[in-house]
PDB file of C-alpha atoms in Angstrom:
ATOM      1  CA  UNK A   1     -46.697 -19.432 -35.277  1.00  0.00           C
ATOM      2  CA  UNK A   2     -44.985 -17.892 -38.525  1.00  0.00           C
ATOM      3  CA  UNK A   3     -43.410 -20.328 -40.549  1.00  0.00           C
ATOM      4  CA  UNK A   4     -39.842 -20.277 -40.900  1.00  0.00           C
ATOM      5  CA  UNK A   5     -38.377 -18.662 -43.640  1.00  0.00           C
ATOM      6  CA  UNK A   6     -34.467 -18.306 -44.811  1.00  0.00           C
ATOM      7  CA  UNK A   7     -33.460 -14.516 -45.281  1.00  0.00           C
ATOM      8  CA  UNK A   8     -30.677 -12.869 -46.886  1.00  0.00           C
ATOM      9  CA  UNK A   9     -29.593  -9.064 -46.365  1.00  0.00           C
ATOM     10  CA  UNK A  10     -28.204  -7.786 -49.235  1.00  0.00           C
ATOM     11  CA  UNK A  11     -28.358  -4.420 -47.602  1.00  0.00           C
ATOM     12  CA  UNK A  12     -25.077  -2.065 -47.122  1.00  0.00           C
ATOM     13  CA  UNK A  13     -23.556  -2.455 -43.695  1.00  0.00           C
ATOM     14  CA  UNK A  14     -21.723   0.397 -42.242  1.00  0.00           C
ATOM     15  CA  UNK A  15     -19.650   1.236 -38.958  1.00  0.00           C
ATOM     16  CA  UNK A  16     -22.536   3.557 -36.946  1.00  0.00           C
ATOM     17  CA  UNK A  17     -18.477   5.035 -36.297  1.00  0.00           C
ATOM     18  CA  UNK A  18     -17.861   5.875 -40.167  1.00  0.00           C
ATOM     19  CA  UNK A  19     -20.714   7.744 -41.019  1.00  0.00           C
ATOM     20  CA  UNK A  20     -21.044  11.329 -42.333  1.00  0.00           C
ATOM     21  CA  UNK A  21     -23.752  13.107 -39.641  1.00  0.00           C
ATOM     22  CA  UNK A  22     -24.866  16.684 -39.845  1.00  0.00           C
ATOM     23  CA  UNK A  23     -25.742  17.739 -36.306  1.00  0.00           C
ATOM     24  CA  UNK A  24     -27.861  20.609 -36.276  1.00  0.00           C
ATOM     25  CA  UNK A  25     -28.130  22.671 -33.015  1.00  0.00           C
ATOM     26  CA  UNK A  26     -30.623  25.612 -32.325  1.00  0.00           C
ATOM     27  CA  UNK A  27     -29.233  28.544 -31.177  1.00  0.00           C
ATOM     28  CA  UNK A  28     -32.245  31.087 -31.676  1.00  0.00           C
ATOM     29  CA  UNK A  29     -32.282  34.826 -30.391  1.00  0.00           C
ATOM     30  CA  UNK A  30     -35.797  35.795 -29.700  1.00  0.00           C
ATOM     31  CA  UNK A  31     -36.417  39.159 -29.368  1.00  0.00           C
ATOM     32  CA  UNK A  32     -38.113  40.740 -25.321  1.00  0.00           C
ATOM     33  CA  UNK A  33     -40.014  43.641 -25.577  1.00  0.00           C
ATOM     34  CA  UNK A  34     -39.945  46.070 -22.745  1.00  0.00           C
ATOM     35  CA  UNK A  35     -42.315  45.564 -20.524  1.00  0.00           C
ATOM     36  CA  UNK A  36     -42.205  41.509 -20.553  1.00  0.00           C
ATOM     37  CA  UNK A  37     -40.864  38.485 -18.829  1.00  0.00           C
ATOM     38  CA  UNK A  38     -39.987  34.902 -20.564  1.00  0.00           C
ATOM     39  CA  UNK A  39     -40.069  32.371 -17.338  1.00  0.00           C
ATOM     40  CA  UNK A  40     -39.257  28.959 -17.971  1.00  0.00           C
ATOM     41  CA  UNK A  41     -40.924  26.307 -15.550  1.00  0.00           C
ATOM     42  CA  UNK A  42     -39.110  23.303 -14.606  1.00  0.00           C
ATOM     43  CA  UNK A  43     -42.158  20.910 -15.753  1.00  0.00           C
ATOM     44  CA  UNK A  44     -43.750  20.999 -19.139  1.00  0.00           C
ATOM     45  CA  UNK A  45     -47.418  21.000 -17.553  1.00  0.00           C
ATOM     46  CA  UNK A  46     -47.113  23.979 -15.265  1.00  0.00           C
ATOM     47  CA  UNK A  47     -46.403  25.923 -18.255  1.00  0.00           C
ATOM     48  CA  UNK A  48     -49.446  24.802 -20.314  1.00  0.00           C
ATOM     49  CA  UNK A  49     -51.591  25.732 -17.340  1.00  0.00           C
ATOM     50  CA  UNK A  50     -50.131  29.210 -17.020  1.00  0.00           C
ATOM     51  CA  UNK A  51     -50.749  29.472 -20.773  1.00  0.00           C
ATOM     52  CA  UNK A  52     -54.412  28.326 -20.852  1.00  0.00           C
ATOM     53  CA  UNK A  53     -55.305  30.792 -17.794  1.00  0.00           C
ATOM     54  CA  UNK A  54     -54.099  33.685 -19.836  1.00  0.00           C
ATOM     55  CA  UNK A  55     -54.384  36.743 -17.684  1.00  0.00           C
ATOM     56  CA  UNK A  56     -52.806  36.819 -14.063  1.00  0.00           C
ATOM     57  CA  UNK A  57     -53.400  39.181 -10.920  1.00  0.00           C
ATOM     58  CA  UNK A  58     -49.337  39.460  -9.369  1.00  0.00           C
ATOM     59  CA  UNK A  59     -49.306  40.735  -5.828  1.00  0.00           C
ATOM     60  CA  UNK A  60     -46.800  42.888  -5.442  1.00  0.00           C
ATOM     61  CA  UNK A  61     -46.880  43.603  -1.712  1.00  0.00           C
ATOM     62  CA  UNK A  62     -46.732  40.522   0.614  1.00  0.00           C
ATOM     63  CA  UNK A  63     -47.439  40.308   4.010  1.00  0.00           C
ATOM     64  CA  UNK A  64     -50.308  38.816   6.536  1.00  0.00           C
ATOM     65  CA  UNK A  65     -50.632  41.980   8.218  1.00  0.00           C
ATOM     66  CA  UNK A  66     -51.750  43.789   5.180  1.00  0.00           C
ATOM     67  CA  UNK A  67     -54.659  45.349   5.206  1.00  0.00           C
ATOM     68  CA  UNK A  68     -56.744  44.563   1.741  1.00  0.00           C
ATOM     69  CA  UNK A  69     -56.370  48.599   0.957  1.00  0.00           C
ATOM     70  CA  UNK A  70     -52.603  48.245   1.247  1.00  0.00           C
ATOM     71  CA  UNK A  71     -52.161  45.676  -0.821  1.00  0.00           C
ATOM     72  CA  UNK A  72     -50.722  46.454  -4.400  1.00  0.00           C
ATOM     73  CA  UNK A  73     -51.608  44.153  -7.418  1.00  0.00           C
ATOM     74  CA  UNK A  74     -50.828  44.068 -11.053  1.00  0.00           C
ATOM     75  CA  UNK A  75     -52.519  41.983 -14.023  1.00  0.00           C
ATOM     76  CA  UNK A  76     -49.911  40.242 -16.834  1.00  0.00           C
ATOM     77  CA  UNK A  77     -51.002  38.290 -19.051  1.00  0.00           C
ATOM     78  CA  UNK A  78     -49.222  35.148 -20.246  1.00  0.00           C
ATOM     79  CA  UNK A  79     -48.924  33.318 -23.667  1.00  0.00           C
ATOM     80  CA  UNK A  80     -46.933  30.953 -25.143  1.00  0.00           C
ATOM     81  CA  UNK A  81     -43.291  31.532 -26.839  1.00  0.00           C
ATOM     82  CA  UNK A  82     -42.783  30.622 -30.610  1.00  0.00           C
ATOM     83  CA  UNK A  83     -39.106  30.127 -32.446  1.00  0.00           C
ATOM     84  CA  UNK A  84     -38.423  29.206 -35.750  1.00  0.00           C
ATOM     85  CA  UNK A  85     -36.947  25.891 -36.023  1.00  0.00           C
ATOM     86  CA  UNK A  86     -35.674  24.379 -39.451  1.00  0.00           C
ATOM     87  CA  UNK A  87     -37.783  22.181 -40.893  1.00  0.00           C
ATOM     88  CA  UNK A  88     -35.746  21.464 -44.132  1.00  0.00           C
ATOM     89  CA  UNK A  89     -32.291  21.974 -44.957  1.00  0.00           C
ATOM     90  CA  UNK A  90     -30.406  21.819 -48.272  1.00  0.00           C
ATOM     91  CA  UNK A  91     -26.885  22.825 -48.669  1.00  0.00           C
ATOM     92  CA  UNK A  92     -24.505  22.995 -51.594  1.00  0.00           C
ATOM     93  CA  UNK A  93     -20.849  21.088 -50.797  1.00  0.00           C
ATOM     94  CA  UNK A  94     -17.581  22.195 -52.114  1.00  0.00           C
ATOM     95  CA  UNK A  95     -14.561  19.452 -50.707  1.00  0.00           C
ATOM     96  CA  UNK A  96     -11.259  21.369 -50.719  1.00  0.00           C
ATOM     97  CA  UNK A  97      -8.329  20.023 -52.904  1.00  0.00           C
ATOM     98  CA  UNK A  98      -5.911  21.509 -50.191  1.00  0.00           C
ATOM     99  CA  UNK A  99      -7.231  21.252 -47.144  1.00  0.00           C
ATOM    100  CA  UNK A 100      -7.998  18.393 -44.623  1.00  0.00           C
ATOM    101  CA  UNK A 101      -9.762  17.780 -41.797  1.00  0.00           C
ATOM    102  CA  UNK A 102      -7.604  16.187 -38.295  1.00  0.00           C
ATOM    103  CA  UNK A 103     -10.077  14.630 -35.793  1.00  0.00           C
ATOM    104  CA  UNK A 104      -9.893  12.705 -32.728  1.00  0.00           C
ATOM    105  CA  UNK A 105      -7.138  14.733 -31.491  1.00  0.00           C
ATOM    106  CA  UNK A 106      -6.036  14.350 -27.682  1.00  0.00           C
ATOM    107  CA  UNK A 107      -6.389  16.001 -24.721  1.00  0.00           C
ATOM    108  CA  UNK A 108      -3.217  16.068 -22.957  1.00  0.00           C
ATOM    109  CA  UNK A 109      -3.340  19.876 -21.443  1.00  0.00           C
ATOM    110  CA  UNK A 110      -1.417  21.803 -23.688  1.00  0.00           C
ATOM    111  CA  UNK A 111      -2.366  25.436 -25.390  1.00  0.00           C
ATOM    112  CA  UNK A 112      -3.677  25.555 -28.998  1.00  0.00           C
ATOM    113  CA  UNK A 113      -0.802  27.065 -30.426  1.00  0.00           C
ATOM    114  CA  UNK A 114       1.659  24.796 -28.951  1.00  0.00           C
ATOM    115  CA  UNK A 115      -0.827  21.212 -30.520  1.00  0.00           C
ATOM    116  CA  UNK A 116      -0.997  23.293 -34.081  1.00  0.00           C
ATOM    117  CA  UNK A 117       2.836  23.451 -34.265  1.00  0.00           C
ATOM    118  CA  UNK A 118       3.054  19.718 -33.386  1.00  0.00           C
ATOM    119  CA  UNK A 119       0.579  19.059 -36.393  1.00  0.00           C
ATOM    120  CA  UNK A 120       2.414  21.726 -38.378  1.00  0.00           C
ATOM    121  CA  UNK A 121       5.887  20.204 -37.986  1.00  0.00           C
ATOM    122  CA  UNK A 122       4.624  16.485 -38.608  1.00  0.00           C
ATOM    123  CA  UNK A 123       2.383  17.062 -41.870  1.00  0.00           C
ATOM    124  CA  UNK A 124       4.730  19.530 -43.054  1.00  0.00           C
ATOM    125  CA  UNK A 125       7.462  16.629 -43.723  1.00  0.00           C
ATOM    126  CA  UNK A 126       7.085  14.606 -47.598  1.00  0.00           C
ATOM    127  CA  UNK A 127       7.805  11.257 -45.295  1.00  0.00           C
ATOM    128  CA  UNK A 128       5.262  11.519 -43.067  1.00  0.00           C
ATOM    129  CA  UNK A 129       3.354  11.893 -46.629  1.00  0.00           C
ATOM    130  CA  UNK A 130       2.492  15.486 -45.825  1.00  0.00           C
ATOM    131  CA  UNK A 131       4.072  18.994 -47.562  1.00  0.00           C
ATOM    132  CA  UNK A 132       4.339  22.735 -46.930  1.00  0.00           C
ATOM    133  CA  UNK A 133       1.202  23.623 -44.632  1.00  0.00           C
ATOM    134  CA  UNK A 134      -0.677  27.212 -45.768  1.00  0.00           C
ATOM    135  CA  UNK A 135      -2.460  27.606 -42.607  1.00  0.00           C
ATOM    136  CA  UNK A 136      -3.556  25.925 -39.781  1.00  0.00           C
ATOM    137  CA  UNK A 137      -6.647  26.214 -37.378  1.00  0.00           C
ATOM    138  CA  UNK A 138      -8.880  24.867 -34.708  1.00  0.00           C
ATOM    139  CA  UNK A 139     -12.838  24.499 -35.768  1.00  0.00           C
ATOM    140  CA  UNK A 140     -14.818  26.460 -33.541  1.00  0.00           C
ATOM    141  CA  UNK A 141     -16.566  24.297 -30.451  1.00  0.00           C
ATOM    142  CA  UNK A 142     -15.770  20.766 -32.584  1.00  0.00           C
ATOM    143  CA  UNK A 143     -11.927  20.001 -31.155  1.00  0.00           C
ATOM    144  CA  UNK A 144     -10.651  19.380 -34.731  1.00  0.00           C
ATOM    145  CA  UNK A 145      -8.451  21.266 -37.215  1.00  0.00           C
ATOM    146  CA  UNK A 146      -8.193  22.113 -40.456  1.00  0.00           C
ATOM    147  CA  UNK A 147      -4.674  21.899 -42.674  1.00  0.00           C
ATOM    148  CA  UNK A 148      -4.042  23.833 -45.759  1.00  0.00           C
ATOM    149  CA  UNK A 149      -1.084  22.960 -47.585  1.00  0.00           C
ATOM    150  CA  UNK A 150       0.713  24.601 -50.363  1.00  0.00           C
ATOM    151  CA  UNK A 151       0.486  22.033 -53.259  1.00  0.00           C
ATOM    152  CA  UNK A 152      -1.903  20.301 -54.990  1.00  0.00           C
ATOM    153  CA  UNK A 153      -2.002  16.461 -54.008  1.00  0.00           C
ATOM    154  CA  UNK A 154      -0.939  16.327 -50.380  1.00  0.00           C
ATOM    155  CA  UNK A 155      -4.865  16.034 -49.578  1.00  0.00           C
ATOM    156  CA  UNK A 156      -5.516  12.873 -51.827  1.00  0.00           C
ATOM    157  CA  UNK A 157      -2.454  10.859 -50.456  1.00  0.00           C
ATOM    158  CA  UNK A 158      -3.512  11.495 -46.422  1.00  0.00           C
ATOM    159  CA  UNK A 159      -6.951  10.691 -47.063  1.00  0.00           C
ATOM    160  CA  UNK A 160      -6.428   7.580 -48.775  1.00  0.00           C
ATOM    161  CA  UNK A 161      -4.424   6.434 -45.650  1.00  0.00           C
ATOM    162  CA  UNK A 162      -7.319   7.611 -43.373  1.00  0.00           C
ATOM    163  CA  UNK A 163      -5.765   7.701 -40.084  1.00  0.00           C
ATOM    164  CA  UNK A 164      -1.850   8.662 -38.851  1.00  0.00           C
ATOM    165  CA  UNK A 165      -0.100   8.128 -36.043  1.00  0.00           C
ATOM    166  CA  UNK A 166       1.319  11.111 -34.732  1.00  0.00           C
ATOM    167  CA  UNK A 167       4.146  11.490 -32.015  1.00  0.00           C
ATOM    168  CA  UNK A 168       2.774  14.372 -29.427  1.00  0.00           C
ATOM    169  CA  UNK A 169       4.979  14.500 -26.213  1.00  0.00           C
ATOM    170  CA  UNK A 170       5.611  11.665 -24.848  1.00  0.00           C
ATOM    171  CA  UNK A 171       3.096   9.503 -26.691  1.00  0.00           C
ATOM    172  CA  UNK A 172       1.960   8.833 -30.071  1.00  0.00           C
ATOM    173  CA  UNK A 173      -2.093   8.771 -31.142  1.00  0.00           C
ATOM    174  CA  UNK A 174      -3.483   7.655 -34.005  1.00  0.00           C
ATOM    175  CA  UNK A 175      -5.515  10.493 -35.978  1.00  0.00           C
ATOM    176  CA  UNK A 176      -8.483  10.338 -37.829  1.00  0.00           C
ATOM    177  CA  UNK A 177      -8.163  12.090 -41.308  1.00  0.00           C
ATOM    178  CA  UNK A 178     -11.166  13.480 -43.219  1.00  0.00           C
ATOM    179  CA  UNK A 179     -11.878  15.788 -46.686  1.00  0.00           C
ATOM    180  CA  UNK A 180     -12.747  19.393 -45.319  1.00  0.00           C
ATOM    181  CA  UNK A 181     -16.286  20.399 -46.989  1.00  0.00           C
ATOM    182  CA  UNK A 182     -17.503  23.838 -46.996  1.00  0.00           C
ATOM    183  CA  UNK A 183     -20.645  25.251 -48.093  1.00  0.00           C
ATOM    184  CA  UNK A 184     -23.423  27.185 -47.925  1.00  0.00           C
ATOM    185  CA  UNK A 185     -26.905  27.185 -47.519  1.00  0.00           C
ATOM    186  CA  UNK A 186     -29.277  27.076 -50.549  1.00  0.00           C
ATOM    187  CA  UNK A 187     -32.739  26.087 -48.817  1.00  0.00           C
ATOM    188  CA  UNK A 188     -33.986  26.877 -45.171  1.00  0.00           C
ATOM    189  CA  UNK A 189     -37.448  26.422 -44.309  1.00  0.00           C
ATOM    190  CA  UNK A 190     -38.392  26.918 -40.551  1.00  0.00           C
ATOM    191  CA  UNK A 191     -41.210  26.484 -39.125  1.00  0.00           C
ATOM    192  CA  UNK A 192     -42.943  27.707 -35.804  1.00  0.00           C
ATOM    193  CA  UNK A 193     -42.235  25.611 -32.589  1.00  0.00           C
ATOM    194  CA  UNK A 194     -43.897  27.062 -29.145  1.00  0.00           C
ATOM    195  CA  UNK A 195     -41.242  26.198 -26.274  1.00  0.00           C
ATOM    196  CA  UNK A 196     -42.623  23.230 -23.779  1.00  0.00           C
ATOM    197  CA  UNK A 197     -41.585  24.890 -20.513  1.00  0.00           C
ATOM    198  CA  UNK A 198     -41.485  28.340 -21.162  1.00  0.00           C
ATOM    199  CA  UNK A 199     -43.915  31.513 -20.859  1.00  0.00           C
ATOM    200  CA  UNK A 200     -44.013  34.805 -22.350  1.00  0.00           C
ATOM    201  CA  UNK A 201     -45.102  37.767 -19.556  1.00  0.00           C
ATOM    202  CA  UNK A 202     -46.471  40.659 -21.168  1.00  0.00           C
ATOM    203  CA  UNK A 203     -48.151  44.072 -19.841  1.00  0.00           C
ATOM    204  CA  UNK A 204     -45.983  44.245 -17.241  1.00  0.00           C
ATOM    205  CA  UNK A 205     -45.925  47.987 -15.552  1.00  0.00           C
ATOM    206  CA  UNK A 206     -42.953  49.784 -14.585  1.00  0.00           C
ATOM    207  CA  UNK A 207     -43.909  49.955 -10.633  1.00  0.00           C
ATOM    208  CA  UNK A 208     -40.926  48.212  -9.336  1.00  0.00           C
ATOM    209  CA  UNK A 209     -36.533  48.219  -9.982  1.00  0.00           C
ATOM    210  CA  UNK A 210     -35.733  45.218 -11.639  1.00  0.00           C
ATOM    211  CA  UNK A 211     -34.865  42.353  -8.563  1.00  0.00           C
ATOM    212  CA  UNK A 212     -38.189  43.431  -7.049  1.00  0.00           C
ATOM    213  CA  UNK A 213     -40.218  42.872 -10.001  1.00  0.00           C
ATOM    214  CA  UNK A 214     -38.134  39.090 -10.582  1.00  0.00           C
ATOM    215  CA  UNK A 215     -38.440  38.218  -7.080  1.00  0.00           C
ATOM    216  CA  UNK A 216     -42.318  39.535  -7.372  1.00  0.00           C
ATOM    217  CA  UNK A 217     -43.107  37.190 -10.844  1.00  0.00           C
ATOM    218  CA  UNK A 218     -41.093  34.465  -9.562  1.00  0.00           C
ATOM    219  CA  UNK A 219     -43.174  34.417  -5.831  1.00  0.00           C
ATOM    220  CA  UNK A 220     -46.564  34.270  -7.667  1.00  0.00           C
ATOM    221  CA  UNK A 221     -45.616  31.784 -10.601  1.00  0.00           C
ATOM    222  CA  UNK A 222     -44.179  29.049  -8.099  1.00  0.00           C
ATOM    223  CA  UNK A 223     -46.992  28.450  -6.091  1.00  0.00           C
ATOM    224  CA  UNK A 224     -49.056  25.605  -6.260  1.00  0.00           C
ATOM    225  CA  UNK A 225     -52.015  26.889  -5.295  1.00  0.00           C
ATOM    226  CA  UNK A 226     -52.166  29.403  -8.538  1.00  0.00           C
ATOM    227  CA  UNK A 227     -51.233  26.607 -10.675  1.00  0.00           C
ATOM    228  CA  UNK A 228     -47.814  27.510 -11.333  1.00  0.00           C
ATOM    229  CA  UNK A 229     -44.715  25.172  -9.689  1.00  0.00           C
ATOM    230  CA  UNK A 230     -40.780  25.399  -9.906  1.00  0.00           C
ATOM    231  CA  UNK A 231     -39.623  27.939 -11.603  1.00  0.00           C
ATOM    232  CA  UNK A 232     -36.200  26.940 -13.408  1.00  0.00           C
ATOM    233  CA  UNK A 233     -35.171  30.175 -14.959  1.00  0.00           C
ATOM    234  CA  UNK A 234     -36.689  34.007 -15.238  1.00  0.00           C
ATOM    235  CA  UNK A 235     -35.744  36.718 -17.138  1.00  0.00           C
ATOM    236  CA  UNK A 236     -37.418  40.214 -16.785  1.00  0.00           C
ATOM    237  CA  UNK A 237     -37.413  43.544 -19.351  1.00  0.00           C
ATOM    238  CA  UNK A 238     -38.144  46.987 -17.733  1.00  0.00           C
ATOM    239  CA  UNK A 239     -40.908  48.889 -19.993  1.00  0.00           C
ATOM    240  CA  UNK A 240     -38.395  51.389 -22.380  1.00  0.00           C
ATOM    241  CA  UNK A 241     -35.641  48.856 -22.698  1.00  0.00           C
ATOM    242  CA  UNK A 242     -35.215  46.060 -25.217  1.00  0.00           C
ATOM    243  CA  UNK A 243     -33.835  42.377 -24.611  1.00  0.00           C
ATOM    244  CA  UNK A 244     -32.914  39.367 -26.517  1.00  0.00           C
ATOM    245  CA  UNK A 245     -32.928  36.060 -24.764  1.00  0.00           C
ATOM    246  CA  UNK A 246     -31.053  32.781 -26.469  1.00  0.00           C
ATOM    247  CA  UNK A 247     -33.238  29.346 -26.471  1.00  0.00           C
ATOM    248  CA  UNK A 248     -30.899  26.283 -27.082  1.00  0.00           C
ATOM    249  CA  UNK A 249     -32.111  22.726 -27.082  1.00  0.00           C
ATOM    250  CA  UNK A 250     -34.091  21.291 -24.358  1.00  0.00           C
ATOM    251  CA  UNK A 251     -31.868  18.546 -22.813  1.00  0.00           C
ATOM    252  CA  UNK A 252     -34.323  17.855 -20.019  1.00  0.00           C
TER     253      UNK A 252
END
């Protein structure tokens, strides 16, 4: 047994609430040749085998009663699919002396417009510690907007107060305020990440429309018995075309 031993933290403590995160999300295009397939399996493993078999005899004609003469086949062959992901990120900061940032808004059902002249006609009043509001607007996919106001000042007095209530309707909710920060990148480095569940299809003729030749890939790469399983998603490229297919982050 350890002997006891008296301890002190003398480290900072913060609310997991209160701190500054930077989520980063992929949203990569990767370019599809014509002449390819990307087919994403629903299990990691099934992939990998497809991978490590590399070349792969499709029938194209099913049917028992087939004679062996009848029956049309093509070889693919299959590889694994590689995105960039960052690796390191540096970016330089700029807060805004005008502008803040209103979070933890509501969602009571009414349009955009109608919530930014709510927030327009209470921070636009010296009482409510606000002042003449520039411009207004909603953040793309975050559910928070950003106030620019015509004086110099305004910002440092809402900030220090942190949160406001605000009357909306019928009710009034309590608002988070926050410094808006732009900037821009000044370092990106990405490096190459192959994609778990997912397989690249290359050498693909142009034998069949497109639904035939999906139906045909998807057939062969879900059975069992060729190694392949579940096939979550498929997307096919007819040779002479171009495609661009958009990888987000695994969730599964």
């Amino acid at each position: 047994a350890l002997p006891e031993k008296k301890m002190v933290f003398k480290g900072l403590v913060t609310n997991k609430e209160d701190m500054d995160k930077l989520m980063l999300t992929p949203l990569i295009h990767y370019p599809v040749l014509g002449g390819s397939a990307l087919i994403t399996f629903e299990k990691a493993e099934v992939a990998q085998r497809i991978i490590e078999v590399k070349e792969h005899m499709v029938e194209l004609s099913y049917g028992e009663e087939l004679e062996e003469v009848d029956r049309c086949r093509m070889q693919v062959q299959a590889g694994p699919v590689e995105v960039p992901l960052p690796s390191a990120l540096e970016m330089g900061l700029i807060q805004s002396c005008r502008s803040i940032l209103v979070s933890d808004l509501p969602s009571l059902g009414i349009p955009d417009e109608g919530l930014l002249d709510k927030l327009e006609l209470f921070f636009s009043k010296t009482k409510n510690g606000g002042g003449e509001v520039e411009s207004r607007e909603f953040l793309d996919d975050s559910g928070q907007v950003v106030l620019t106001f015509v004086q110099d000042g305004v910002v440092e007095r809402l900030i220090a107060r942190g949160h406001v209530e605000v009357p909306i309707g019928k009710g009034k909710y309590k608002l988070k305020i926050s410094p808006h920060v732009n900037g821009d990148i000044t370092n990106l480095q990405l490096q190459p990440s192959c994609c778990p569940r997912t397989v690249l299809l290359s050498g693909i003729p142009n034998v069949l429309g497109e639904e035939p030749m999906r139906d045909a890939l998807e057939i062969h790469f879900q059975k069992s018995s060729r190694g392949g399983g579940e096939v979550d998603a498929l997307a096919y490229v007819p040779a002479g075309r171009l495609g661009v297919a958009v990888f987000t982050e695994d969730s599964g």
